[in-house]
mmCIF file of C-alpha atoms in Angstrom:
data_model
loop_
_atom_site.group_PDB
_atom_site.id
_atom_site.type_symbol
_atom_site.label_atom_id
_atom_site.label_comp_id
_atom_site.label_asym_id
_atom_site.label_seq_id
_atom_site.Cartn_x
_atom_site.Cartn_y
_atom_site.Cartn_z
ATOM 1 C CA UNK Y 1 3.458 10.700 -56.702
ATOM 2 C CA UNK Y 2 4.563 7.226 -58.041
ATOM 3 C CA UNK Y 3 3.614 3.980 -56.464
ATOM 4 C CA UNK Y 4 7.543 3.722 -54.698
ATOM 5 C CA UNK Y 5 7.230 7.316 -52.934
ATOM 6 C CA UNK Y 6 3.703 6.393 -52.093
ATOM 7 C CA UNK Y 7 4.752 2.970 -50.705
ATOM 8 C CA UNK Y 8 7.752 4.550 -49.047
ATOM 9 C CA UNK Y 9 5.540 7.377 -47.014
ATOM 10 C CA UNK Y 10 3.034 4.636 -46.165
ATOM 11 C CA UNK Y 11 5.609 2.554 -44.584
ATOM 12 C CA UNK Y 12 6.486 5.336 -43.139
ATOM 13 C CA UNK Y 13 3.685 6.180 -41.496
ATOM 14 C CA UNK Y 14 2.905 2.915 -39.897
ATOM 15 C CA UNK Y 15 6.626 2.900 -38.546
ATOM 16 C CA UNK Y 16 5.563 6.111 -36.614
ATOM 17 C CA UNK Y 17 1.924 5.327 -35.685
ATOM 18 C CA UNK Y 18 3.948 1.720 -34.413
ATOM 19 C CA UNK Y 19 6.383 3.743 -32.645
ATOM 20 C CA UNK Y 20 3.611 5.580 -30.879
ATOM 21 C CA UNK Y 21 1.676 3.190 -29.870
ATOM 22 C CA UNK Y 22 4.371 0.572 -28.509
ATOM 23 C CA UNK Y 23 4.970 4.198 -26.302
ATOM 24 C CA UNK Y 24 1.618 4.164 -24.980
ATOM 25 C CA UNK Y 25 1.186 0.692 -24.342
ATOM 26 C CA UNK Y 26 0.970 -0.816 -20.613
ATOM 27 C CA UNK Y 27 3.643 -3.363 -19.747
ATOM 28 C CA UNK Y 28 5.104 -5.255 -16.396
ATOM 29 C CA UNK Y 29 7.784 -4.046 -14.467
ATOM 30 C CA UNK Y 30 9.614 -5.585 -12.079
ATOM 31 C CA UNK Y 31 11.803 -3.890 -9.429
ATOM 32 C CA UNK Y 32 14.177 -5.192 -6.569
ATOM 33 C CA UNK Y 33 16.522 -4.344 -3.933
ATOM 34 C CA UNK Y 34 17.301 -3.917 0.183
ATOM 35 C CA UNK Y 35 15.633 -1.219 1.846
ATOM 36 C CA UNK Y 36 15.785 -1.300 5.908
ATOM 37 C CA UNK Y 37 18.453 -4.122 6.238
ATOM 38 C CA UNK Y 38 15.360 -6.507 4.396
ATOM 39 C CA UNK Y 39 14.243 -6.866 0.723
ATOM 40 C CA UNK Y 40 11.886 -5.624 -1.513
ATOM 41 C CA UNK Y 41 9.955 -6.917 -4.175
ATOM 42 C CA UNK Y 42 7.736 -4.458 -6.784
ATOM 43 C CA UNK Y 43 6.241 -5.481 -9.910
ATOM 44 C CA UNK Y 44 2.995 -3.258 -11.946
ATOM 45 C CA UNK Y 45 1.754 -2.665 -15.231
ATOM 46 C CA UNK Y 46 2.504 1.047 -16.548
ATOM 47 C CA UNK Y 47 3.627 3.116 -19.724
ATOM 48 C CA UNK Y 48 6.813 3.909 -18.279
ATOM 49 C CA UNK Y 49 9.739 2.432 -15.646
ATOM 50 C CA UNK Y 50 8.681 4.540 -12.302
ATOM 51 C CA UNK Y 51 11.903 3.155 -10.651
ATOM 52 C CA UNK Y 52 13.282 6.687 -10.463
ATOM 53 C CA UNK Y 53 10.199 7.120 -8.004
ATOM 54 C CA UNK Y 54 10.294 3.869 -5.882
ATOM 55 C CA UNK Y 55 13.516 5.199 -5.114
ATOM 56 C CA UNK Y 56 12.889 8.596 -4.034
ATOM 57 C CA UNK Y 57 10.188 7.312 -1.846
ATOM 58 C CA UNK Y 58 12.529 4.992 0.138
ATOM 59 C CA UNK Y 59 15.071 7.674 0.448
ATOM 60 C CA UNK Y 60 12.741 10.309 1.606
ATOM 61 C CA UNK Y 61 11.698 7.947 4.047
ATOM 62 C CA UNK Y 62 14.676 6.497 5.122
ATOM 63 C CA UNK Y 63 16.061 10.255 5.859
ATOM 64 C CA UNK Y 64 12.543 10.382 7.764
ATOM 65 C CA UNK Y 65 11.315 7.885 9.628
ATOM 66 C CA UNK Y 66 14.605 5.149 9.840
ATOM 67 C CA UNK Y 67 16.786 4.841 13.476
ATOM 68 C CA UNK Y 68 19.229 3.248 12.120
ATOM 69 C CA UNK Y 69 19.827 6.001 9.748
ATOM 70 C CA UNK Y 70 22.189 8.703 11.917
ATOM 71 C CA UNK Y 71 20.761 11.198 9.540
ATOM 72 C CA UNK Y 72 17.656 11.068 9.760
ATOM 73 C CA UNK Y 73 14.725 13.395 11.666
ATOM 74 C CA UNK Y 74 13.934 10.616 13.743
ATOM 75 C CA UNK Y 75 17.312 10.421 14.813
ATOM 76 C CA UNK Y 76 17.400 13.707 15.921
ATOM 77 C CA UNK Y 77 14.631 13.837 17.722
ATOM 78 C CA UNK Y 78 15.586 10.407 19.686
ATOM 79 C CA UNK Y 79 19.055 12.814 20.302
ATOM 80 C CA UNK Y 80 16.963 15.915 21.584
ATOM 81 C CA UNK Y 81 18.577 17.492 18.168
ATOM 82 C CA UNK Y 82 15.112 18.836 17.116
ATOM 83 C CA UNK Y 83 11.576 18.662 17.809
ATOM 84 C CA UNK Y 84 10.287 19.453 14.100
ATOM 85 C CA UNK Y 85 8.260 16.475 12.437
ATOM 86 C CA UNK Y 86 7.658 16.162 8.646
ATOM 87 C CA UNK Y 87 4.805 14.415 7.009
ATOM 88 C CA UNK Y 88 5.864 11.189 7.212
ATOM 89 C CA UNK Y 89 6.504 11.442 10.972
ATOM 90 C CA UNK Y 90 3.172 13.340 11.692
ATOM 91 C CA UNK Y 91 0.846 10.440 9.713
ATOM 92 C CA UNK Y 92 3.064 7.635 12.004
ATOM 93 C CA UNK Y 93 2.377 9.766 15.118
ATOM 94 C CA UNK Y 94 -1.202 10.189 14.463
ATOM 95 C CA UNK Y 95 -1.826 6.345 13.008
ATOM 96 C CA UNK Y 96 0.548 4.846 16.005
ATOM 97 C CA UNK Y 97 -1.787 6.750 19.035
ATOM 98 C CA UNK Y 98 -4.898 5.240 17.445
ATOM 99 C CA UNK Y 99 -3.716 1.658 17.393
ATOM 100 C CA UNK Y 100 -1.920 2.327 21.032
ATOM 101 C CA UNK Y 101 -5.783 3.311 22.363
ATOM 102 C CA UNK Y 102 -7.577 0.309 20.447
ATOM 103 C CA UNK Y 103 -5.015 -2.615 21.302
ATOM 104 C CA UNK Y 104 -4.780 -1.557 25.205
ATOM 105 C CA UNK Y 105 -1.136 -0.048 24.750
ATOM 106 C CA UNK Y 106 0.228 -3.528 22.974
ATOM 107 C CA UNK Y 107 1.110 -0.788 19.929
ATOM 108 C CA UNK Y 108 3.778 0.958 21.225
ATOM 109 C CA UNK Y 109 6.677 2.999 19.508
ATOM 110 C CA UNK Y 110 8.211 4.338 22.490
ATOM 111 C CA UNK Y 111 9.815 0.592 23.234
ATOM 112 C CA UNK Y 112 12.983 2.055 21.743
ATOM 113 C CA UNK Y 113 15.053 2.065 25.075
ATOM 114 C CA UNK Y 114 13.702 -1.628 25.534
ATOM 115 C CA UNK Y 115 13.972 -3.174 22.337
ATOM 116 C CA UNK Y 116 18.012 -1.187 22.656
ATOM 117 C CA UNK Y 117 18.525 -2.875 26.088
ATOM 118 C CA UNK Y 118 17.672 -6.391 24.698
ATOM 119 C CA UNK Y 119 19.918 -5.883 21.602
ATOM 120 C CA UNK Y 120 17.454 -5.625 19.206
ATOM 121 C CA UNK Y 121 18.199 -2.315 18.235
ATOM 122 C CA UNK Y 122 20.285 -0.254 16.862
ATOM 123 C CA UNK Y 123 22.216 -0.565 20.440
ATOM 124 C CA UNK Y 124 23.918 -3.520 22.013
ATOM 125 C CA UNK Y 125 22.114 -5.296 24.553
ATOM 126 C CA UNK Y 126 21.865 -8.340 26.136
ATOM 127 C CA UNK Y 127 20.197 -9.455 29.125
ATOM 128 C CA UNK Y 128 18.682 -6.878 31.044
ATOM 129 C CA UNK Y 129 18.004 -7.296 34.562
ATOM 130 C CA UNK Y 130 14.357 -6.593 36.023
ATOM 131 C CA UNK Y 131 15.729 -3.601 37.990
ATOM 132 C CA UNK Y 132 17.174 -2.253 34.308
ATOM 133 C CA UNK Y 133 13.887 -3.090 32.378
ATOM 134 C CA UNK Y 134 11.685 -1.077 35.769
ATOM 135 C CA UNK Y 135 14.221 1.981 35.056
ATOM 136 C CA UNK Y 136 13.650 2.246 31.337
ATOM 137 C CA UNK Y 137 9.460 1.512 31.542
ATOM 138 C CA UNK Y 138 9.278 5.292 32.937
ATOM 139 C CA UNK Y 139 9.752 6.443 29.342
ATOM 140 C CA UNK Y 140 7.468 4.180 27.467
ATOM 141 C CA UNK Y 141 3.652 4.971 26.363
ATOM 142 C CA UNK Y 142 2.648 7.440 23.621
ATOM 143 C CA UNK Y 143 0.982 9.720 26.360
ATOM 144 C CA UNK Y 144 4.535 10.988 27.080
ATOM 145 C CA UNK Y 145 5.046 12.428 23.715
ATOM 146 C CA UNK Y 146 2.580 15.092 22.098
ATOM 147 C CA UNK Y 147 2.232 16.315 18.304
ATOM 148 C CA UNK Y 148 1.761 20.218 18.808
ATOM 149 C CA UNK Y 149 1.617 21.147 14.746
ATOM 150 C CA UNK Y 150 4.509 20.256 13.368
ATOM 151 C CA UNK Y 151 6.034 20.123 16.952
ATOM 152 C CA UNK Y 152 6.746 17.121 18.941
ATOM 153 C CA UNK Y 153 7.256 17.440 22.598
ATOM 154 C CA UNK Y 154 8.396 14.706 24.674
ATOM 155 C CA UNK Y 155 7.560 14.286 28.572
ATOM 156 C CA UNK Y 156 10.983 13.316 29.220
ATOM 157 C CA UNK Y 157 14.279 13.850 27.143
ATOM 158 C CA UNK Y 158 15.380 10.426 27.431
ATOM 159 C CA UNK Y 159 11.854 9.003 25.468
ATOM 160 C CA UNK Y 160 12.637 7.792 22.180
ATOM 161 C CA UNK Y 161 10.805 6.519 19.431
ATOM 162 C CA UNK Y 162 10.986 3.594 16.505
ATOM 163 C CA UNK Y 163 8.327 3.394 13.945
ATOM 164 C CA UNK Y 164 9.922 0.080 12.553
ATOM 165 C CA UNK Y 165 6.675 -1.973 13.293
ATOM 166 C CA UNK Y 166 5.037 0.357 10.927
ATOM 167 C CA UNK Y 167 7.576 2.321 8.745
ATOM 168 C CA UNK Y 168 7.463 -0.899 6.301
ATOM 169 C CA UNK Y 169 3.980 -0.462 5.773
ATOM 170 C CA UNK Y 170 3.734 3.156 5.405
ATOM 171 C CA UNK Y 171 6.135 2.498 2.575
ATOM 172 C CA UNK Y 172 4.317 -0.133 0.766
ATOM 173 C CA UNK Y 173 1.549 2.631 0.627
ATOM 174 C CA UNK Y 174 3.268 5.344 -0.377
ATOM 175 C CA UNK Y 175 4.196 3.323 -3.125
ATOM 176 C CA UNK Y 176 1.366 2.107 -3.875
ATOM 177 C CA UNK Y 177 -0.250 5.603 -4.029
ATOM 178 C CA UNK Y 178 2.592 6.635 -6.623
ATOM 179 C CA UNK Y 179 1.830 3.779 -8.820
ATOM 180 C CA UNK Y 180 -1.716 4.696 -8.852
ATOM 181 C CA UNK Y 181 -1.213 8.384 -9.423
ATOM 182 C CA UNK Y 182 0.663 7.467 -12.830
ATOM 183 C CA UNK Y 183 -2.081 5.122 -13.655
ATOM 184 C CA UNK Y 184 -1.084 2.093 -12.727
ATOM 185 C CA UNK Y 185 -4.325 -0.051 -12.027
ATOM 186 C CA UNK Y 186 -2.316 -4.019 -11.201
ATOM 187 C CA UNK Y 187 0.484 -3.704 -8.920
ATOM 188 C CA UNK Y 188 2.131 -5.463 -5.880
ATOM 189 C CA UNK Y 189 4.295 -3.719 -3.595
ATOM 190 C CA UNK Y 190 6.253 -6.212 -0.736
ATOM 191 C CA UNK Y 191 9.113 -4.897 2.223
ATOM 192 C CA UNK Y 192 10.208 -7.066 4.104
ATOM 193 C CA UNK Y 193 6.749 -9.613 3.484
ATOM 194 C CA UNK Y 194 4.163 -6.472 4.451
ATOM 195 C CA UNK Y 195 2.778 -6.204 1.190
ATOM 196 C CA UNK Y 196 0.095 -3.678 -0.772
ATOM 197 C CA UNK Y 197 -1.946 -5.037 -3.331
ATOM 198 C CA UNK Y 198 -4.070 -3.655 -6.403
ATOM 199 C CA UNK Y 199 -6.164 -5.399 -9.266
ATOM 200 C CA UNK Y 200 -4.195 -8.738 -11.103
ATOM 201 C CA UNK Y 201 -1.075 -9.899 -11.778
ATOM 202 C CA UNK Y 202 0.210 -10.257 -15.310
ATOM 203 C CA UNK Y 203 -1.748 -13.666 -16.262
ATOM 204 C CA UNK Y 204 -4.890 -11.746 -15.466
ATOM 205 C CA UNK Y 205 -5.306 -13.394 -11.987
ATOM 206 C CA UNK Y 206 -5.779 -11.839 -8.424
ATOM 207 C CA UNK Y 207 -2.499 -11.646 -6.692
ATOM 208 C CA UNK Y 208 -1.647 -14.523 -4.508
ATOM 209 C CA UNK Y 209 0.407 -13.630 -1.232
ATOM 210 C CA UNK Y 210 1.411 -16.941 0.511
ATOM 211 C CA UNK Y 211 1.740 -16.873 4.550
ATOM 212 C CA UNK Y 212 4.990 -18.831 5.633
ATOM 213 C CA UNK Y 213 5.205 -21.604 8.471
ATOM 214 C CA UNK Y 214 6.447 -20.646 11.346
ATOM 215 C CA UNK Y 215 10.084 -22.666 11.799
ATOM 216 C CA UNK Y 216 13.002 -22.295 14.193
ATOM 217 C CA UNK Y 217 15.177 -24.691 12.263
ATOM 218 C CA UNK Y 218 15.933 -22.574 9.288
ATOM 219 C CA UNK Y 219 15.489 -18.377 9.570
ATOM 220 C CA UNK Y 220 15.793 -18.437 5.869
ATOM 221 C CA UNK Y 221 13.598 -21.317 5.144
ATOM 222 C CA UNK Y 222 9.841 -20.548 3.385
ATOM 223 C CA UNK Y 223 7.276 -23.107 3.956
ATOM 224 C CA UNK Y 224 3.587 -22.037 2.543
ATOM 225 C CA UNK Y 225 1.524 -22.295 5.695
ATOM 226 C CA UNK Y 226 -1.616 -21.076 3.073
ATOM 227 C CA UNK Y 227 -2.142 -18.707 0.301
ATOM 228 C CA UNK Y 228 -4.019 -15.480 0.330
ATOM 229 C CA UNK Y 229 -5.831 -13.920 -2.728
ATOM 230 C CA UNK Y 230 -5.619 -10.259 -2.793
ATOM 231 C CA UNK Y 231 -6.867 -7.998 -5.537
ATOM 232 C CA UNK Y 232 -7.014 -4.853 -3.066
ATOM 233 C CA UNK Y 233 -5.586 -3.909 0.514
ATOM 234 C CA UNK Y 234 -2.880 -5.167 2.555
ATOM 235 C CA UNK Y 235 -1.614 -7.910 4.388
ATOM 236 C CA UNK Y 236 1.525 -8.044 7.107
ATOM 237 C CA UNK Y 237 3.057 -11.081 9.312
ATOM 238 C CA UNK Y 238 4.598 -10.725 12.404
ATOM 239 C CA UNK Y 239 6.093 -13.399 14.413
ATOM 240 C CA UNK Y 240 8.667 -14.654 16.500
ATOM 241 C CA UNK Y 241 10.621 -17.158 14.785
ATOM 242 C CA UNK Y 242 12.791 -15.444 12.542
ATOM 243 C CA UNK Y 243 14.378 -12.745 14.595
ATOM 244 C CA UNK Y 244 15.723 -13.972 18.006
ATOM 245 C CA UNK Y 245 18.412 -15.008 19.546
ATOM 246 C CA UNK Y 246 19.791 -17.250 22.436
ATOM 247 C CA UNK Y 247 21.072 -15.757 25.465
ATOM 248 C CA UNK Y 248 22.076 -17.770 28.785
ATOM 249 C CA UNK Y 249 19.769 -20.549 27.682
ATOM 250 C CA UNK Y 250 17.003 -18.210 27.301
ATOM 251 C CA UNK Y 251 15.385 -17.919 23.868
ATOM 252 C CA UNK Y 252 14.752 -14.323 22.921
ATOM 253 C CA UNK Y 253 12.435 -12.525 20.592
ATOM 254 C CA UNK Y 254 12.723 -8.578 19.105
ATOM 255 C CA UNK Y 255 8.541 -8.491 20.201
ATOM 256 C CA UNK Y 256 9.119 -6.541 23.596
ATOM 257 C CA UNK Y 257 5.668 -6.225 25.538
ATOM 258 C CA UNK Y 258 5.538 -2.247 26.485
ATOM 259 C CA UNK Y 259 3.839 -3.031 29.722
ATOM 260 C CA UNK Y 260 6.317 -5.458 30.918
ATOM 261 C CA UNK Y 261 9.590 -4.483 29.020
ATOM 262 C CA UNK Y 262 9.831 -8.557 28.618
ATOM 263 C CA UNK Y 263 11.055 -10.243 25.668
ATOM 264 C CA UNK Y 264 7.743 -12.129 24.465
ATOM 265 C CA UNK Y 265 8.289 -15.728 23.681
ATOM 266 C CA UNK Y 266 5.009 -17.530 24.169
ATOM 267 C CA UNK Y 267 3.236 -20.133 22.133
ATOM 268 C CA UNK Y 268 1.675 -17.632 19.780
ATOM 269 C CA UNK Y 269 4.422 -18.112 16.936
ATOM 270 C CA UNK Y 270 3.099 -15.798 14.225
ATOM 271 C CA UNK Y 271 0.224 -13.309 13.603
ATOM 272 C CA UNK Y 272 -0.882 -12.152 9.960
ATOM 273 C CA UNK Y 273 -3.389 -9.153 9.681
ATOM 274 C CA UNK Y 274 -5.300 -8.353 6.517
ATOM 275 C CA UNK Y 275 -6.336 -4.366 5.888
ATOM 276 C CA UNK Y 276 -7.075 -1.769 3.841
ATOM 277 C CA UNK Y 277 -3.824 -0.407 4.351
ATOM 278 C CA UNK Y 278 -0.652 -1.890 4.674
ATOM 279 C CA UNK Y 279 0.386 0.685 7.745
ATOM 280 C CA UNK Y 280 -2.906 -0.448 9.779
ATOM 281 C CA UNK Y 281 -1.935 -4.079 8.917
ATOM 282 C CA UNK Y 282 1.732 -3.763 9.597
ATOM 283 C CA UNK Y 283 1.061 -2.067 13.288
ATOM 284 C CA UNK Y 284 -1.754 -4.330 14.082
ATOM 285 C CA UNK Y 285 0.083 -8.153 13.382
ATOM 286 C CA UNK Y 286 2.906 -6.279 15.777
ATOM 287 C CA UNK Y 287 -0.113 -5.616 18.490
ATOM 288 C CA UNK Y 288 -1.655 -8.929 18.588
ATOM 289 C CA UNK Y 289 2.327 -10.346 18.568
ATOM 290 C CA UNK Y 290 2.301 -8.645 22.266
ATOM 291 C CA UNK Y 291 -1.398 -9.056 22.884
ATOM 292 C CA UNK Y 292 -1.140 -13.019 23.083
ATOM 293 C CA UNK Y 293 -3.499 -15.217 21.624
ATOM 294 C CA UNK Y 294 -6.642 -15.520 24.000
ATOM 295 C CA UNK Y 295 -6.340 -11.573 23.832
ATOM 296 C CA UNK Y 296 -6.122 -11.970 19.743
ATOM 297 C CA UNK Y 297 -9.456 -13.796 19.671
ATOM 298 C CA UNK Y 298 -11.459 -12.063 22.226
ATOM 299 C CA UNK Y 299 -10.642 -8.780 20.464
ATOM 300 C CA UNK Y 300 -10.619 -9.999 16.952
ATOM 301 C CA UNK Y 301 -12.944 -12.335 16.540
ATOM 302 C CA UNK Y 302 -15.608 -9.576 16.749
ATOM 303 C CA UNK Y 303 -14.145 -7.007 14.264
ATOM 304 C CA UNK Y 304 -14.932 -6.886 10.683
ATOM 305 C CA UNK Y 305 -12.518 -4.528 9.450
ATOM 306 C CA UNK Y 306 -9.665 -6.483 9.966
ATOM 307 C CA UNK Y 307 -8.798 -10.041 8.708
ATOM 308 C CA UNK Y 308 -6.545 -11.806 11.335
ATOM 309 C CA UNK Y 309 -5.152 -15.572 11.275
ATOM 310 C CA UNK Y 310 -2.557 -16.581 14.496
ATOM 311 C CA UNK Y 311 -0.229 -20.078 14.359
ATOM 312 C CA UNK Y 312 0.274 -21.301 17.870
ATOM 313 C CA UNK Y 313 2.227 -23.563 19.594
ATOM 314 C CA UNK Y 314 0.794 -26.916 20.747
ATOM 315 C CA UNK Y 315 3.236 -27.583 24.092
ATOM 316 C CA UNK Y 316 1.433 -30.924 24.871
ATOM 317 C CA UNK Y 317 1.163 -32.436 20.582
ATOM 318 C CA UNK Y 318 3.973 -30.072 19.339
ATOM 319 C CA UNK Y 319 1.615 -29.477 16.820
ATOM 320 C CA UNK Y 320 0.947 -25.795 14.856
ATOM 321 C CA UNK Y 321 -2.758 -24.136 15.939
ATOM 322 C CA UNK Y 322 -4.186 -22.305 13.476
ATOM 323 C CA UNK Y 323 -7.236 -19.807 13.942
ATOM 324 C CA UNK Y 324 -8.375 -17.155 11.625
ATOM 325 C CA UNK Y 325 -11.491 -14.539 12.184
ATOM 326 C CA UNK Y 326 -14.369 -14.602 9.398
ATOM 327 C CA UNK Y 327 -12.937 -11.609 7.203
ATOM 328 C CA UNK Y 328 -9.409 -13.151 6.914
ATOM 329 C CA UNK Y 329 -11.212 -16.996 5.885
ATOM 330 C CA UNK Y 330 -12.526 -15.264 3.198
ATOM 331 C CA UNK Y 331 -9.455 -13.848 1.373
ATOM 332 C CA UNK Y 332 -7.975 -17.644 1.751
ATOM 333 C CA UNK Y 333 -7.111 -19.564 -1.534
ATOM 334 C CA UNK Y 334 -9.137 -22.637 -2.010
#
């Protein structure tokens, strides 16, 4: 072999060993888009573009778990259409009854009729009256509906259920899950500001989630109240501030108490939860939003297993009050 075939088959070679490796080699993605009438936000470091499987997650789930989707199973069962669950449906059931028991009933899916009747929905509402809001508390509490299997049996045809304080974060871990399974080790996952977190970003550093100021002025605007660091777990905010509306002078929230079947628009502006999972976190910021904030602390301030920070409204100062457990202090970036 002369020295021009030999230089031409090394060349060669290195071309394909090149081609190979630049194959196997781990790079950022970024992906983006509405899901749930809110935005998304996904970026991780893998061999290949797994957008093909973001997207079948969110559809599966949307023909699942979304009310506002006239297709979907839930929608069917809030019709009295069917009374077969899926997965998706079973793991809400099953995660919604155990935060229902721990936060007193402040958890509550069965609000549908409620949050409907105050226009929050995916019905128009308004103003309901207190005789209205009395009628439609008969079908609220997860005791009137019961997971037989794959069976779900209500206690009354007209309960309904929305899993939209928790759907969100179910998502962000399925995702997340996905990501793993094809070997992805640094991702963040964020819906609608729930967000699922794993190893660093692509400077090498933990991810940094920041916690926005609670503001009437602007719904859009995005004031850092602080900035988490988060290399692993989950982290959701739930307040008061962005979604309401004013009706007869009266300012009104989408956080219905389950209890009352009141609009809640106290001082406690905006509750962020830190867990393991982003469904946990999602479910729980939405509890403590109806719990209120003495009820926040009392319960909180004695649990390890969830980080939880609350901004409150000074009525005397006008000030913001913030207060934050010992496992959420810790994830704070100094």
């Amino acid at each position: 072999m002369n020295r021009r075939y030999a230089a031409i088959l090394i060349a060669l070679i290195v071309a394909i060993v090149a081609m190979f490796c630049s194959r196997d080699r781990k790079r950022f993605f970024t992906h983006e888009g509405v899901v749930w009438t809110t935005e998304y936000h996904i970026t991780y470091e893998a061999r290949n573009d797994l957008g093909d499987s973001i997207q079948l997650i969110l559809g599966n789930l949307d023909m699942s778990v979304s009310p506002y989707n006239k297709a979907s199973l839930i929608s069917a069962i809030n019709e009295n259409k069917t009374t077969r669950t899926d997965g998706h449906l079973q793991r809400l059931l099953t995660a919604s009854r155990e935060i229902w028991r721990e936060s007193g009933g402040a958890f509550d899916p069965t609000v549908m009729p409620l949050v409907n009747a105050w226009g929050f929905g995916y019905k128009s509402g308004t103003l309901p009256s207190r005789a209205q809001l009395d009628s439609l508390l008969q079908f609220v509490g997860m005791d009137k509906v019961t997971l037989h299997g794959d069976t779900l049996l209500k206690s009354d045809p007209r309960v309904m259920l929305d899993f939209s304080s928790i759907a969100k974060g179910m998502a962000c871990d399925e995702i997340g899950r996905m990501l793993a399974r094809n070997g992805a080790e640094n991702w963040l996952v964020e819906i609608g500001g729930e967000v699922m977190a794993s190893g660093v970003n692509n400077h090498g550093k933990p991810w940094h989630v920041s916690v926005d100021m609670p503001s009437d002025d602007e719904a859009d605007s995005h004031e850092s109240a602080l900035v988490l660091t988060l290399d692993s777990g989950a982290v959701a905010t739930s307040g008061n501030y962005r979604k309401w509306r004013i009706e007869e002078g009266n300012k009104l929230s989408h956080i219905i108490d389950p209890h009352t079947g009141d609009s809640r628009t106290g001082t406690l502006l905006s509750v962020t939860v830190i867990a393991n999972d982003c469904m946990t976190a999602d479910a729980w910021a939405t509890a403590c939003m109806v719990m209120g904030e003495e009820n926040v602390k009392n319960m909180m301030g004695k649990r390890n297993d969830l980080g939880v920070m609350t901004i409150s409204a000074d009525t005397v100062s006008g000030s913001l009050v913030v207060w934050s457990n010992a496992p959420f202090a810790k994830r704070v970036n100094q």
